[in-house]
Coordinates of C-alpha atoms and ligand atoms in Angstrom, one line a residue:
M841 CA 32.7 -86.5 79.1
K842 CA 35.8 -84.8 77.7
A843 CA 38.2 -87.7 76.9
D844 CA 41.2 -85.6 76.1
W845 CA 41.5 -83.7 79.4
A846 CA 44.9 -82.9 80.7
Y847 CA 46.0 -80.6 83.5
I848 CA 47.6 -77.5 82.0
P849 CA 50.2 -76.0 84.4
G850 CA 49.3 -72.4 85.1
G851 CA 46.0 -72.8 83.3
H852 CA 43.7 -74.9 85.5
T853 CA 42.2 -74.0 88.9
A854 CA 40.7 -75.9 91.8
D855 CA 37.2 -75.3 90.3
D856 CA 38.4 -77.0 87.1
L857 CA 39.7 -80.0 89.1
R858 CA 36.4 -80.3 90.9
E859 CA 34.4 -80.2 87.7
R860 CA 36.6 -82.8 86.1
A861 CA 36.5 -85.0 89.2
G862 CA 32.7 -84.8 89.0
E863 CA 32.8 -86.2 85.5
L864 CA 35.1 -89.1 86.5
L865 CA 33.9 -90.2 89.9
P866 CA 30.8 -92.2 90.7
A867 CA 28.2 -89.8 92.2
G868 CA 28.5 -91.1 95.8
V869 CA 32.3 -90.9 95.8
F870 CA 32.2 -87.4 94.4
A871 CA 29.7 -86.4 97.1
H872 CA 32.1 -87.7 99.8
V873 CA 34.9 -85.6 98.3
I874 CA 33.1 -82.3 98.0
G875 CA 30.2 -82.5 100.4
G876 CA 29.7 -80.5 103.6
A877 CA 27.6 -81.0 106.7
G878 CA 23.9 -79.9 106.7
D879 CA 23.0 -77.3 104.2
E880 CA 26.7 -76.7 103.5
R881 CA 26.6 -73.1 104.9
T882 CA 29.9 -73.6 106.7
L883 CA 31.4 -75.1 103.6
A884 CA 30.3 -72.0 101.7
A885 CA 31.5 -69.7 104.5
N886 CA 35.0 -71.1 104.2
R887 CA 35.2 -69.9 100.6
A888 CA 33.2 -66.7 101.1
G889 CA 35.5 -65.7 104.0
F890 CA 38.5 -65.3 101.7
G891 CA 36.3 -63.0 99.5
R892 CA 36.2 -60.5 102.3
Y893 CA 39.9 -59.8 102.2
R894 CA 42.0 -57.8 99.8
L895 CA 45.7 -57.8 99.4
L896 CA 47.7 -54.6 99.6
S897 CA 50.7 -54.6 97.3
R898 CA 53.9 -52.5 97.6
V899 CA 56.1 -51.4 94.8
L900 CA 59.7 -50.6 94.2
V901 CA 61.0 -53.2 96.6
D902 CA 63.9 -55.4 95.6
V903 CA 62.3 -58.8 95.3
A904 CA 64.6 -60.3 92.7
E905 CA 64.9 -63.3 95.0
V906 CA 61.7 -64.6 96.6
D907 CA 62.0 -67.5 99.1
T908 CA 58.7 -69.2 100.1
S909 CA 60.4 -71.9 102.3
V910 CA 59.5 -72.3 106.0
D911 CA 60.4 -74.5 108.9
I912 CA 57.4 -75.6 110.9
L913 CA 58.1 -77.4 114.1
G914 CA 61.3 -78.8 112.6
T915 CA 59.7 -79.8 109.2
R916 CA 61.2 -78.0 106.3
L917 CA 58.8 -77.0 103.4
D918 CA 59.4 -75.3 100.1
A919 CA 56.2 -73.3 100.9
P920 CA 53.9 -73.1 103.9
I921 CA 51.4 -75.5 102.3
F922 CA 50.3 -79.0 103.3
T923 CA 47.8 -81.5 102.0
C924 CA 45.2 -82.2 104.6
P925 CA 44.4 -85.6 106.0
T926 CA 41.7 -87.1 103.8
G927 CA 40.3 -90.5 104.7
G928 CA 38.5 -93.0 102.5
V929 CA 40.1 -91.9 99.3
G930 CA 40.8 -95.5 98.1
A931 CA 37.7 -95.2 95.9
V932 CA 38.9 -92.0 94.3
H933 CA 42.0 -93.3 92.5
P934 CA 44.1 -96.5 92.7
E935 CA 47.1 -94.5 93.9
S936 CA 45.0 -93.3 96.9
E937 CA 46.9 -91.8 99.8
S938 CA 50.3 -92.7 98.3
G939 CA 49.4 -90.6 95.2
I940 CA 48.8 -87.6 97.4
A941 CA 52.0 -88.2 99.3
R942 CA 54.0 -88.5 96.1
G943 CA 52.4 -85.4 94.6
A944 CA 53.1 -83.3 97.8
A945 CA 56.7 -84.5 97.9
A946 CA 57.2 -83.5 94.3
A947 CA 55.9 -80.1 94.9
G948 CA 57.9 -79.6 98.1
V949 CA 54.9 -79.1 100.4
G950 CA 53.8 -81.0 103.5
F951 CA 51.7 -84.1 103.6
M952 CA 49.4 -85.3 106.4
L953 CA 48.2 -88.8 106.3
S954 CA 44.7 -89.5 107.5
G955 CA 44.2 -92.0 110.4
L956 CA 41.4 -93.4 108.3
S957 CA 43.5 -94.2 105.2
S958 CA 43.0 -97.0 102.8
V959 CA 46.7 -97.9 102.8
T960 CA 48.8 -98.4 105.9
L961 CA 51.0 -95.6 107.2
E962 CA 54.1 -97.7 106.6
E963 CA 53.2 -98.2 102.9
V964 CA 52.4 -94.5 102.4
A965 CA 55.7 -93.5 104.2
A966 CA 57.6 -95.4 101.4
A967 CA 55.9 -93.1 98.8
A968 CA 56.1 -89.9 100.8
G969 CA 58.8 -87.2 101.1
P970 CA 60.4 -86.4 104.5
A971 CA 57.8 -83.7 105.2
R972 CA 55.1 -86.2 106.4
W973 CA 52.9 -85.9 109.4
Q974 CA 50.5 -88.5 110.9
Q975 CA 46.9 -87.7 111.7
I976 CA 45.2 -89.8 114.3
F977 CA 41.6 -89.9 115.5
W978 CA 41.1 -90.8 119.2
Q979 CA 40.6 -94.5 119.7
P980 CA 39.1 -95.7 123.0
S981 CA 42.1 -98.0 123.6
R982 CA 45.3 -96.6 125.0
E983 CA 47.2 -99.5 123.7
V984 CA 46.0 -98.8 120.2
M985 CA 46.9 -95.1 120.6
C986 CA 50.4 -96.0 121.8
D987 CA 50.9 -98.4 119.0
L988 CA 49.8 -96.0 116.3
V989 CA 52.2 -93.4 117.6
E990 CA 55.0 -95.9 117.8
R991 CA 54.4 -97.0 114.3
G992 CA 54.3 -93.4 113.1
E993 CA 57.7 -92.7 114.8
K994 CA 59.2 -95.8 113.2
A995 CA 58.0 -94.8 109.8
D996 CA 59.6 -91.3 110.4
Y997 CA 56.4 -89.2 110.5
K998 CA 57.7 -85.8 111.8
A999 CA 54.6 -84.8 113.8
V1000 CA 51.4 -86.1 115.1
V1001 CA 48.1 -84.4 114.4
L1002 CA 45.3 -85.4 116.7
S1003 CA 41.9 -84.5 115.2
V1004 CA 39.5 -83.4 117.9
D1005 CA 36.6 -82.9 115.5
D1006 CA 35.0 -85.3 113.2
G1007 CA 33.5 -85.4 109.7
D1008 CA 29.7 -85.6 109.5
V1009 CA 29.6 -88.5 107.1
A1010 CA 25.8 -88.6 107.1
R1011 CA 25.8 -85.6 104.8
R1012 CA 22.7 -85.2 102.8
R1013 CA 24.6 -85.0 99.6
I1014 CA 26.0 -88.5 100.2
V1015 CA 22.8 -89.9 101.7
R1016 CA 20.9 -88.9 98.5
T1017 CA 23.3 -91.0 96.4
G1018 CA 22.9 -94.0 98.7
Y1019 CA 26.7 -94.2 99.0
R1020 CA 28.5 -95.4 102.2
V1021 CA 32.2 -94.9 102.5
P1022 CA 33.4 -98.6 102.5
V1023 CA 34.8 -99.3 106.0
E1024 CA 37.5 -101.4 104.4
D1025 CA 38.8 -98.2 102.8
T1026 CA 39.4 -96.5 106.1
V1027 CA 40.8 -99.1 108.4
A1028 CA 44.1 -100.1 106.9
N1029 CA 46.0 -98.8 110.0
L1030 CA 43.5 -100.3 112.4
K1031 CA 42.7 -103.7 111.1
R1032 CA 45.6 -105.4 112.9
Y1033 CA 44.1 -104.5 116.2
G1034 CA 41.3 -107.1 115.6
S1035 CA 37.6 -106.9 115.8
T1036 CA 37.2 -105.5 119.2
E1037 CA 34.5 -103.3 120.6
W1038 CA 36.2 -100.1 119.7
Q1039 CA 36.4 -101.2 116.1
A1040 CA 32.7 -101.8 116.0
R1041 CA 32.2 -98.3 117.5
L1042 CA 34.5 -96.8 114.8
R1043 CA 32.3 -98.6 112.3
D1044 CA 29.2 -97.0 113.8
R1045 CA 30.9 -93.7 114.0
L1046 CA 31.6 -93.8 110.3
H1047 CA 27.9 -94.2 109.6
D1048 CA 26.4 -92.5 112.6
P1049 CA 28.5 -89.6 113.9
G1050 CA 26.0 -89.2 116.7
D1051 CA 27.6 -92.1 118.5
D1052 CA 30.9 -90.5 119.1
V1053 CA 33.7 -91.6 121.4
S1054 CA 34.4 -89.2 124.2
L1055 CA 37.6 -87.2 124.2
S1056 CA 38.5 -84.5 126.8
W1057 CA 41.5 -82.3 127.7
K1058 CA 42.6 -84.9 130.2
N1059 CA 43.1 -87.4 127.3
V1060 CA 45.0 -84.7 125.4
E1061 CA 47.4 -84.2 128.3
W1062 CA 48.0 -88.0 128.5
F1063 CA 48.5 -88.2 124.8
K1064 CA 51.0 -85.4 124.8
S1065 CA 53.0 -87.4 127.4
I1066 CA 53.4 -90.4 125.0
V1067 CA 54.1 -88.5 121.7
R1068 CA 57.8 -87.7 121.2
V1069 CA 57.5 -85.7 118.0
P1070 CA 55.6 -82.4 117.9
L1071 CA 51.9 -82.8 118.7
L1072 CA 49.2 -80.6 117.0
L1073 CA 45.5 -80.5 117.6
K1074 CA 43.3 -80.2 114.5
G1075 CA 39.8 -79.0 114.6
I1076 CA 40.1 -76.0 116.9
M1077 CA 37.7 -73.2 116.1
S1078 CA 37.3 -71.3 119.4
P1079 CA 39.8 -68.8 120.8
L1080 CA 39.2 -70.3 124.2
D1081 CA 40.0 -73.8 123.1
A1082 CA 43.1 -72.4 121.4
R1083 CA 44.3 -70.9 124.7
R1084 CA 43.4 -74.2 126.4
A1085 CA 45.5 -76.0 123.8
V1086 CA 48.5 -73.9 124.7
D1087 CA 47.9 -74.7 128.4
A1088 CA 47.7 -78.4 127.6
G1089 CA 51.3 -78.1 126.2
V1090 CA 50.6 -79.0 122.6
D1091 CA 53.1 -77.8 120.0
G1092 CA 50.7 -76.3 117.5
I1093 CA 47.1 -76.1 116.5
I1094 CA 45.3 -76.4 113.2
L1095 CA 42.3 -74.1 113.0
S1096 CA 39.8 -76.2 111.0
N1097 CA 36.1 -76.9 110.7
H1098 CA 36.9 -80.1 108.8
G1099 CA 36.3 -78.3 105.5
G1100 CA 32.7 -77.5 106.5
R1101 CA 32.0 -81.2 107.1
H1102 CA 31.7 -81.1 110.9
L1103 CA 28.9 -78.9 112.1
D1104 CA 26.9 -76.7 109.7
G1105 CA 26.7 -73.2 111.1
L1106 CA 30.3 -72.9 112.3
P1107 CA 32.0 -69.8 110.9
G1108 CA 34.4 -70.0 108.1
T1109 CA 38.0 -70.6 109.4
I1110 CA 39.5 -67.4 108.0
E1111 CA 36.8 -65.5 109.8
V1112 CA 38.1 -66.6 113.2
L1113 CA 41.8 -66.8 112.4
E1114 CA 42.7 -63.4 113.9
E1115 CA 40.8 -64.1 117.2
V1116 CA 42.5 -67.5 117.5
L1117 CA 45.9 -66.0 116.8
N1118 CA 45.3 -63.3 119.5
A1119 CA 44.3 -66.0 122.0
V1120 CA 47.5 -68.0 121.3
G1121 CA 49.6 -64.9 121.4
G1122 CA 52.4 -66.3 119.3
K1123 CA 53.2 -69.1 121.8
I1124 CA 52.7 -71.9 119.3
P1125 CA 52.2 -71.9 115.5
V1126 CA 48.6 -71.8 114.2
L1127 CA 48.0 -73.6 110.9
M1128 CA 44.6 -73.4 109.2
D1129 CA 42.6 -75.1 106.5
G1130 CA 39.2 -74.7 104.9
G1131 CA 38.3 -73.1 101.6
V1132 CA 41.9 -72.5 100.5
R1133 CA 41.9 -72.8 96.7
R1134 CA 44.5 -70.4 95.3
A1135 CA 47.8 -68.8 96.1
T1136 CA 46.2 -65.5 97.0
D1137 CA 44.1 -67.2 99.6
I1138 CA 47.3 -68.5 101.1
A1139 CA 48.9 -65.1 101.0
V1140 CA 45.8 -63.7 102.9
A1141 CA 46.0 -66.4 105.6
L1142 CA 49.8 -65.9 106.0
S1143 CA 49.5 -62.1 106.2
L1144 CA 46.9 -62.5 109.0
G1145 CA 49.4 -64.7 110.8
A1146 CA 48.8 -68.3 109.9
A1147 CA 52.0 -70.4 109.9
A1148 CA 50.8 -72.6 107.0
V1149 CA 47.6 -73.5 105.2
G1150 CA 46.2 -76.9 104.2
L1151 CA 44.0 -78.0 101.3
G1152 CA 41.7 -81.1 101.4
S1153 CA 39.0 -81.4 98.9
P1154 CA 40.9 -79.8 96.0
V1155 CA 43.8 -82.2 96.4
V1156 CA 41.5 -85.2 96.4
C1157 CA 39.9 -83.8 93.2
A1158 CA 43.3 -83.5 91.7
L1159 CA 44.0 -87.1 92.7
A1160 CA 40.8 -88.2 90.9
C1161 CA 41.9 -86.3 87.8
G1162 CA 45.2 -88.2 87.4
G1163 CA 46.9 -89.4 90.5
A1164 CA 50.2 -88.0 91.8
E1165 CA 51.0 -86.3 88.6
V1166 CA 48.0 -83.9 88.7
V1167 CA 48.3 -83.5 92.5
S1168 CA 51.9 -82.3 92.1
A1169 CA 51.0 -80.1 89.1
Y1170 CA 48.3 -78.3 91.0
L1171 CA 50.4 -77.9 94.1
E1172 CA 53.4 -76.7 92.1
D1173 CA 51.1 -74.1 90.5
L1174 CA 50.2 -72.9 94.1
V1175 CA 53.9 -72.6 95.1
T1176 CA 54.8 -70.8 91.9
D1177 CA 51.8 -68.4 92.2
L1178 CA 52.6 -67.8 95.9
R1179 CA 56.1 -66.9 95.0
R1180 CA 54.8 -64.4 92.4
A1181 CA 52.3 -63.0 94.9
L1182 CA 55.0 -62.4 97.4
G1183 CA 57.0 -60.5 94.8
V1184 CA 54.0 -58.3 93.9
L1185 CA 53.3 -57.7 97.6
G1186 CA 56.9 -56.6 97.9
V1187 CA 58.2 -59.2 100.3
P1188 CA 61.2 -61.4 99.7
N1189 CA 60.0 -64.2 102.0
V1190 CA 57.1 -65.5 104.0
A1191 CA 58.2 -63.9 107.2
G1192 CA 57.9 -60.5 105.4
L1193 CA 54.1 -60.9 105.1
T1194 CA 52.3 -58.8 107.8
R1195 CA 48.8 -57.7 108.8
G1196 CA 49.6 -54.6 106.7
H1197 CA 49.4 -56.6 103.5
V1198 CA 45.8 -57.4 103.9
S1199 CA 42.6 -55.5 104.6
R1200 CA 39.0 -56.5 105.0
I1201 CA 36.6 -55.0 102.5
D1202 CA 34.1 -54.1 105.2
Q1203 CA 36.7 -52.3 107.4
Y1204 CA 38.7 -49.2 106.9
V1205 CA 42.3 -49.8 105.7
P1206 CA 44.0 -50.4 109.0
D1207 CA 46.5 -47.9 110.5
T1208 CA 49.1 -50.6 110.3
V1209 CA 49.1 -49.9 106.5
L1210 CA 48.7 -46.2 106.6
G1211 CA 50.7 -45.6 109.7
P1212 CA 53.9 -44.3 108.1
F1213 CA 51.9 -41.9 105.9
L1214 CA 49.6 -40.4 108.4
P1215 CA 50.4 -36.9 109.6
A1216 CA 51.9 -36.8 113.0
R1217 CA 49.3 -36.1 115.7
Ligands
LIG1402 C1 37.3 -86.5 101.4 C2 37.8 -85.9 102.7 C3 38.1 -86.7 103.8 C4 38.6 -86.2 105.0 N1 39.0 -87.0 106.0 C5 39.6 -86.5 107.1 C6 40.3 -87.3 108.0 O1 40.3 -88.5 107.8 N2 40.8 -86.7 109.1 C7 40.8 -85.4 109.3 O2 41.3 -84.9 110.3 N3 40.2 -84.5 108.4 C8 39.6 -85.1 107.3 N4 39.1 -84.2 106.3 C9 39.1 -82.8 106.6 C10 40.4 -82.2 106.0 O3 41.5 -82.7 106.7 C11 40.5 -80.7 106.0 O4 40.2 -80.2 107.3 C12 39.5 -80.0 105.0 O5 39.3 -80.8 103.9 C13 40.0 -78.6 104.6 O6 39.0 -78.0 103.9 P1 39.0 -77.9 102.3 O7 38.5 -79.3 101.8 O8 38.1 -76.8 101.9 O9 40.4 -77.7 101.8 C14 38.6 -84.8 105.1 C15 38.2 -83.9 104.1 C16 37.8 -84.5 102.9 C17 37.5 -83.6 101.7

């Protein structure tokens, strides 16, 4: 193992962080951080999807000032980037979720706290910046759901993210190591509700995702009625569900396949982004995550129309490599590189990115790009 490793700003990549995390973490914990469902085809599709896009730059545009900041549902971010909710990271680094929160705040990006965190949402709030959102998994007790939302509001989380998919924790990669995510590392927010039936089911669900608790659109409509901050659904992959989410009155969706951890065989998220955007028709913001590793991935997603992008596994790897300090250094690199990318693409701000700044390698360059240069018909 290289003892003298240090993150070099502008020099290291998500792949380097993953490699270093692999050296530092016990095999089972590392498998939890980087693994995907089944044969990890969806995990691979998330990355491969970005490889099918090329950016189209413009020159001689005045981009002396480039501004990457955005406002998403009332939350101000220095760049349209957020750290995804990642549960069970207590075993990754002693700073755990608070380290990710501090790193995100230092870099000026958004932070989403997992509902299955190893530290309570109140404790993490003390370490986080103002751009913090609370993720919740459905609990089969309305009292518990109400209390979680109330606690989040009190701790000044600016939005609630209801995850409507689930991680397949029985991934082969983990099973082979014999590791089980310690339940203790995931119930900091839930312990206080006592050892009731639902808690036992949560425990089962952690180790046997087949025994899931049922959640339907009816529950979403009820949930919307009790949440006073913006509500987003995370885990939407179908354009039809995206439209249904608009009808249910939610404020935004996060296109996500749980980083390839949900069902192997789902498409990569970037592959379905445009269809989902078309279905939503601009009525609510569409955020996305899955396979985002570098600033140019972010530029592709934003050009296609995503409002913001999230990163999960790379951020947890950064945490493993050196807590908040490395998390912030990696995220700051993303923000700096995104600013540079916007400059080269010839846009002074995020809103300037359009479908015309990106093309698929297996399609003709779209007319939206060539339009002004095509001879009049
Ligand atoms: C270690 C780990 C734990 C996760 N735990 C949660 C969770 O508690 N809640 C949730 O909604 N998503 C969870 N996810 C999924 C992420 O929020 C996100 O959708 C995914 O990681 C994005 O893909 P990426 O890892 O390729 O960036 C987890 C992901 C990882 C890597």
